[in-house]
Amino acid sequence: MSALSHTLSDSLVITRRNLIKVKRVPDLIVFATLSPIMFVLLFRYVFGGAINLPDGITYAEFLLPGIFAQTVVFGSTTTGASIAEDLQKGLIDRFRSLPMSRSAVLIGRTVADLGLNAISILVMALTGLLVGWRINSSVPEAIGGFLILLVFAFAVSWMMALVGLLVRTPEVVNNASFIVIFPLTFVANTFVPLESFPSVLRTFAEWNPVSTVVQAARDLFGNQPDSVPVADAWSLQNPVLYTAIWAVAILAVFVPLAVRAYLRTATR
């Protein structure tokens, strides 16, 4: 068996192990989906009437792509916390004693969390349909919208994997990731139009990859009418390409760093 096929086989085993854990501990998926549902209902019915939008777009259609992006980014922090928990419980040492690919543990963890993010998006999409969100594009474009969200989430998972390996306690991983991710998801076009931002924050938000993920999803879901202008920044004029560049760059940097950190951790 080649090294690649060996890694893929081991990764599938680890992925299955992590998904079985979710099945046995359903609280993980319950609380992972309750939070985005709460955000959808809160912003749709509590804050929606106070946010001014241009004519031609409803707040439900503006909001849902932002909620999707926020949820998958926050959901990706599960990777770091889970790896830190496995380290803390000594599970990584058990994996090390097995004749398996070293990178399989990280691949299996990130792929399993990608599956959890997909479930969260499905639940939110169904909730969104109930509160007035609609997909106004073709089926291939809609699939592309969901894929761009999941690809970016997968890239962020690898960042969180490195954090989990370096910090090594779930509580600190959650706190550290919150400090970074919270401003990234709120200083963006997730919940309000960028026109309401001060100039400095608006410039940051226009080039914030979370903003472009949201804009890409809005475009692909048909939630950005032609009558509603988009900011002139190149990033928001080409959101799919800009998001893809960020995703590839994050993976190119953090996959080898995370694997290297795992190997160092495994040799201690």
Short mmCIF file of C-alpha atoms in Angstrom, two decimals:
data_model
loop_
_atom_site.label_atom_id
_atom_site.label_comp_id
_atom_site.label_asym_id
_atom_site.label_seq_id
_atom_site.Cartn_x
_atom_site.Cartn_y
_atom_site.Cartn_z
CA MET A 1 0.00 0.00 0.00
CA SER A 2 1.38 3.40 -0.98
CA ALA A 3 1.94 6.14 1.60
CA LEU A 4 -0.92 8.20 0.16
CA SER A 5 -3.47 5.38 0.24
CA HIS A 6 -2.27 4.45 3.74
CA THR A 7 -2.85 8.04 4.90
CA LEU A 8 -6.28 8.20 3.29
CA SER A 9 -7.32 4.88 4.81
CA ASP A 10 -6.18 5.92 8.29
CA SER A 11 -7.83 9.32 7.90
CA LEU A 12 -11.16 7.69 7.08
CA VAL A 13 -10.89 5.56 10.22
CA ILE A 14 -10.22 8.63 12.38
CA THR A 15 -13.04 10.54 10.67
CA ARG A 16 -15.43 7.67 11.40
CA ARG A 17 -14.27 7.58 15.02
CA ASN A 18 -14.97 11.29 15.46
CA LEU A 19 -18.40 11.06 13.83
CA ILE A 20 -19.34 8.06 15.99
CA LYS A 21 -18.44 10.19 19.00
CA VAL A 22 -20.99 12.76 17.86
CA LYS A 23 -23.60 10.03 17.50
CA ARG A 24 -22.92 8.83 21.03
CA VAL A 25 -22.81 12.35 22.45
CA PRO A 26 -25.69 14.08 20.62
CA ASP A 27 -25.29 17.17 22.82
CA LEU A 28 -22.41 18.17 20.56
CA ILE A 29 -24.59 18.59 17.48
CA VAL A 30 -27.60 19.89 19.44
CA PHE A 31 -25.71 22.83 20.91
CA ALA A 32 -23.80 23.38 17.67
CA THR A 33 -27.10 24.00 15.87
CA LEU A 34 -29.03 25.79 18.61
CA SER A 35 -26.70 28.78 18.61
CA PRO A 36 -27.06 29.64 14.89
CA ILE A 37 -30.84 29.10 15.08
CA MET A 38 -30.93 31.56 17.98
CA PHE A 39 -28.90 34.08 15.96
CA VAL A 40 -31.22 33.71 12.97
CA LEU A 41 -34.33 34.31 15.04
CA LEU A 42 -32.76 37.07 17.14
CA PHE A 43 -31.44 39.14 14.25
CA ARG A 44 -34.41 38.44 11.99
CA TYR A 45 -37.14 39.45 14.43
CA VAL A 46 -35.42 41.62 17.07
CA PHE A 47 -32.82 43.64 15.16
CA GLY A 48 -34.06 43.23 11.60
CA GLY A 49 -36.49 46.13 11.77
CA ALA A 50 -33.80 48.51 13.02
CA ILE A 51 -31.32 47.84 10.19
CA ASN A 52 -31.78 49.90 7.05
CA LEU A 53 -31.23 48.11 3.75
CA PRO A 54 -31.51 49.36 0.16
CA ASP A 55 -34.75 48.66 -1.67
CA GLY A 56 -34.81 45.31 -3.43
CA ILE A 57 -33.45 43.06 -0.67
CA THR A 58 -35.10 41.68 2.46
CA TYR A 59 -33.19 41.40 5.71
CA ALA A 60 -33.72 37.63 5.78
CA GLU A 61 -31.89 37.30 2.44
CA PHE A 62 -29.17 39.68 3.62
CA LEU A 63 -28.81 37.96 6.99
CA LEU A 64 -28.68 34.23 6.24
CA PRO A 65 -25.41 34.17 4.24
CA GLY A 66 -23.81 36.13 7.08
CA ILE A 67 -25.13 33.69 9.68
CA PHE A 68 -23.86 30.79 7.56
CA ALA A 69 -20.36 32.29 7.44
CA GLN A 70 -20.26 33.16 11.12
CA THR A 71 -21.44 29.69 12.14
CA VAL A 72 -18.94 27.73 10.05
CA VAL A 73 -16.06 29.92 11.22
CA PHE A 74 -17.03 29.53 14.88
CA GLY A 75 -17.76 25.85 14.26
CA SER A 76 -14.22 25.37 13.03
CA THR A 77 -12.91 26.17 16.51
CA THR A 78 -14.22 22.74 17.53
CA THR A 79 -11.17 21.28 15.79
CA GLY A 80 -8.70 22.99 18.11
CA ALA A 81 -10.70 22.26 21.26
CA SER A 82 -11.14 18.59 20.32
CA ILE A 83 -7.45 18.09 19.57
CA ALA A 84 -6.51 19.78 22.83
CA GLU A 85 -8.94 17.51 24.66
CA ASP A 86 -7.45 14.40 23.01
CA LEU A 87 -3.99 15.55 24.05
CA GLN A 88 -5.15 16.20 27.59
CA LYS A 89 -6.74 12.74 27.87
CA GLY A 90 -3.72 10.95 26.43
CA LEU A 91 -5.57 9.73 23.35
CA ILE A 92 -2.86 11.07 21.06
CA ASP A 93 -0.36 8.82 22.83
CA ARG A 94 -2.57 5.83 22.05
CA PHE A 95 -2.71 6.82 18.39
CA ARG A 96 1.07 7.15 18.40
CA SER A 97 1.44 3.54 19.51
CA LEU A 98 -0.50 2.34 16.44
CA PRO A 99 1.04 1.74 13.00
CA MET A 100 -0.80 4.64 11.39
CA SER A 101 -0.05 7.78 9.42
CA ARG A 102 0.80 10.71 11.69
CA SER A 103 -1.18 13.23 9.64
CA ALA A 104 -4.28 10.99 9.67
CA VAL A 105 -5.28 12.23 13.12
CA LEU A 106 -5.42 15.84 11.92
CA ILE A 107 -7.05 15.03 8.59
CA GLY A 108 -9.68 12.87 10.25
CA ARG A 109 -10.43 15.57 12.81
CA THR A 110 -10.81 18.38 10.25
CA VAL A 111 -12.91 16.27 7.88
CA ALA A 112 -15.23 15.20 10.72
CA ASP A 113 -15.67 18.82 11.77
CA LEU A 114 -16.41 19.70 8.16
CA GLY A 115 -19.27 17.22 8.35
CA LEU A 116 -20.57 18.88 11.51
CA ASN A 117 -20.44 22.26 9.79
CA ALA A 118 -22.41 20.83 6.87
CA ILE A 119 -25.11 19.63 9.29
CA SER A 120 -25.21 23.07 10.94
CA ILE A 121 -25.64 24.77 7.56
CA LEU A 122 -28.46 22.38 6.65
CA VAL A 123 -30.30 23.15 9.90
CA MET A 124 -29.81 26.89 9.42
CA ALA A 125 -30.96 26.75 5.81
CA LEU A 126 -34.19 25.04 6.86
CA THR A 127 -34.66 27.63 9.61
CA GLY A 128 -33.96 30.40 7.12
CA LEU A 129 -36.63 29.12 4.77
CA LEU A 130 -39.12 29.34 7.63
CA VAL A 131 -38.27 33.02 8.33
CA GLY A 132 -38.37 34.18 4.71
CA TRP A 133 -34.94 33.41 3.23
CA ARG A 134 -34.98 32.15 -0.33
CA ILE A 135 -32.41 30.93 -2.85
CA ASN A 136 -32.93 32.95 -6.03
CA SER A 137 -30.24 31.34 -8.18
CA SER A 138 -29.76 28.08 -10.05
CA VAL A 139 -29.06 24.75 -8.37
CA PRO A 140 -25.35 24.70 -9.40
CA GLU A 141 -24.87 28.24 -8.09
CA ALA A 142 -26.60 27.37 -4.81
CA ILE A 143 -24.37 24.30 -4.41
CA GLY A 144 -21.40 26.54 -5.10
CA GLY A 145 -22.55 28.87 -2.31
CA PHE A 146 -22.60 26.05 0.21
CA LEU A 147 -19.26 24.72 -1.04
CA ILE A 148 -17.47 28.07 -0.69
CA LEU A 149 -18.64 28.22 2.93
CA LEU A 150 -17.41 24.70 3.66
CA VAL A 151 -14.07 25.18 1.90
CA PHE A 152 -13.32 28.27 3.96
CA ALA A 153 -14.44 26.47 7.12
CA PHE A 154 -12.11 23.57 6.33
CA ALA A 155 -9.19 25.99 5.97
CA VAL A 156 -9.98 27.68 9.29
CA SER A 157 -10.14 24.24 10.93
CA TRP A 158 -6.47 23.73 10.13
CA MET A 159 -5.63 27.04 11.80
CA MET A 160 -7.51 25.89 14.87
CA ALA A 161 -5.77 22.50 14.75
CA LEU A 162 -2.43 24.27 15.15
CA VAL A 163 -3.81 26.33 18.03
CA GLY A 164 -5.06 23.17 19.73
CA LEU A 165 -1.66 21.53 19.43
CA LEU A 166 0.17 24.55 20.80
CA VAL A 167 -2.21 25.47 23.63
CA ARG A 168 -3.26 21.94 24.59
CA THR A 169 -6.19 22.79 26.88
CA PRO A 170 -9.74 23.10 25.45
CA GLU A 171 -10.67 26.07 27.65
CA VAL A 172 -7.72 28.17 26.51
CA VAL A 173 -8.31 27.18 22.87
CA ASN A 174 -11.88 28.43 23.08
CA ASN A 175 -10.86 31.69 24.73
CA ALA A 176 -7.95 32.33 22.35
CA SER A 177 -9.97 31.58 19.22
CA PHE A 178 -12.86 33.74 20.42
CA ILE A 179 -10.57 36.76 20.77
CA VAL A 180 -9.55 36.46 17.11
CA ILE A 181 -12.70 35.16 15.45
CA PHE A 182 -15.26 37.36 17.20
CA PRO A 183 -14.00 40.65 15.68
CA LEU A 184 -13.41 39.01 12.30
CA THR A 185 -17.02 37.89 12.06
CA PHE A 186 -18.54 41.11 13.38
CA VAL A 187 -16.27 43.67 11.67
CA ALA A 188 -17.64 42.44 8.37
CA ASN A 189 -20.77 42.57 6.25
CA THR A 190 -22.33 39.69 8.14
CA PHE A 191 -25.18 41.56 9.83
CA VAL A 192 -25.15 45.16 8.59
CA PRO A 193 -24.16 46.89 5.33
CA LEU A 194 -20.62 48.23 5.19
CA GLU A 195 -21.88 51.74 4.40
CA SER A 196 -22.68 52.20 8.10
CA PHE A 197 -19.06 51.54 9.17
CA PRO A 198 -16.49 54.26 9.99
CA SER A 199 -13.94 54.63 7.19
CA VAL A 200 -11.08 52.73 8.86
CA LEU A 201 -13.28 49.82 9.91
CA ARG A 202 -14.96 49.81 6.52
CA THR A 203 -11.60 49.41 4.75
CA PHE A 204 -10.70 46.53 7.07
CA ALA A 205 -14.11 44.94 6.55
CA GLU A 206 -13.89 45.20 2.76
CA TRP A 207 -10.69 43.11 2.75
CA ASN A 208 -11.72 40.84 5.61
CA PRO A 209 -12.02 37.29 4.18
CA VAL A 210 -15.16 36.73 6.24
CA SER A 211 -16.80 39.61 4.33
CA THR A 212 -15.89 38.03 1.01
CA VAL A 213 -17.17 34.62 2.09
CA VAL A 214 -20.47 36.28 2.96
CA GLN A 215 -20.53 38.24 -0.29
CA ALA A 216 -19.69 35.14 -2.33
CA ALA A 217 -22.55 33.27 -0.65
CA ARG A 218 -24.97 36.14 -1.28
CA ASP A 219 -23.99 36.25 -4.94
CA LEU A 220 -24.25 32.50 -5.42
CA PHE A 221 -27.58 32.24 -3.56
CA GLY A 222 -28.99 35.12 -5.59
CA ASN A 223 -29.36 37.26 -2.47
CA GLN A 224 -27.55 40.26 -3.97
CA PRO A 225 -29.95 41.97 -6.40
CA ASP A 226 -28.48 44.00 -9.25
CA SER A 227 -30.26 47.06 -7.84
CA VAL A 228 -28.18 46.84 -4.65
CA PRO A 229 -24.60 48.06 -5.29
CA VAL A 230 -21.54 46.27 -3.92
CA ALA A 231 -18.50 48.12 -2.53
CA ASP A 232 -15.85 49.02 -5.10
CA ALA A 233 -13.07 47.06 -3.33
CA TRP A 234 -11.57 44.37 -5.59
CA SER A 235 -12.11 41.77 -2.87
CA LEU A 236 -15.89 42.31 -2.85
CA GLN A 237 -16.12 42.64 -6.61
CA ASN A 238 -14.45 39.22 -6.92
CA PRO A 239 -15.49 37.50 -3.69
CA VAL A 240 -15.28 33.88 -4.86
CA LEU A 241 -11.75 34.30 -6.20
CA TYR A 242 -10.58 36.29 -3.16
CA THR A 243 -12.04 33.71 -0.78
CA ALA A 244 -10.43 30.87 -2.73
CA ILE A 245 -7.06 32.63 -2.54
CA TRP A 246 -7.41 32.96 1.22
CA ALA A 247 -8.45 29.33 1.63
CA VAL A 248 -5.54 28.03 -0.44
CA ALA A 249 -3.09 30.32 1.38
CA ILE A 250 -4.34 29.22 4.81
CA LEU A 251 -4.10 25.55 3.89
CA ALA A 252 -0.64 26.00 2.32
CA VAL A 253 0.65 27.60 5.52
CA PHE A 254 -1.20 25.84 8.31
CA VAL A 255 -1.41 22.23 7.09
CA PRO A 256 2.39 21.72 7.20
CA LEU A 257 2.67 23.78 10.41
CA ALA A 258 -0.05 21.71 12.11
CA VAL A 259 1.46 18.40 10.96
CA ARG A 260 4.89 19.52 12.13
CA ALA A 261 3.48 20.58 15.51
CA TYR A 262 1.71 17.22 15.78
CA LEU A 263 4.91 15.33 15.06
CA ARG A 264 6.78 17.36 17.69
CA THR A 265 3.99 16.74 20.16
CA ALA A 266 3.96 13.02 19.37
CA THR A 267 7.68 12.69 20.04
CA ARG A 268 7.52 14.16 23.56
#
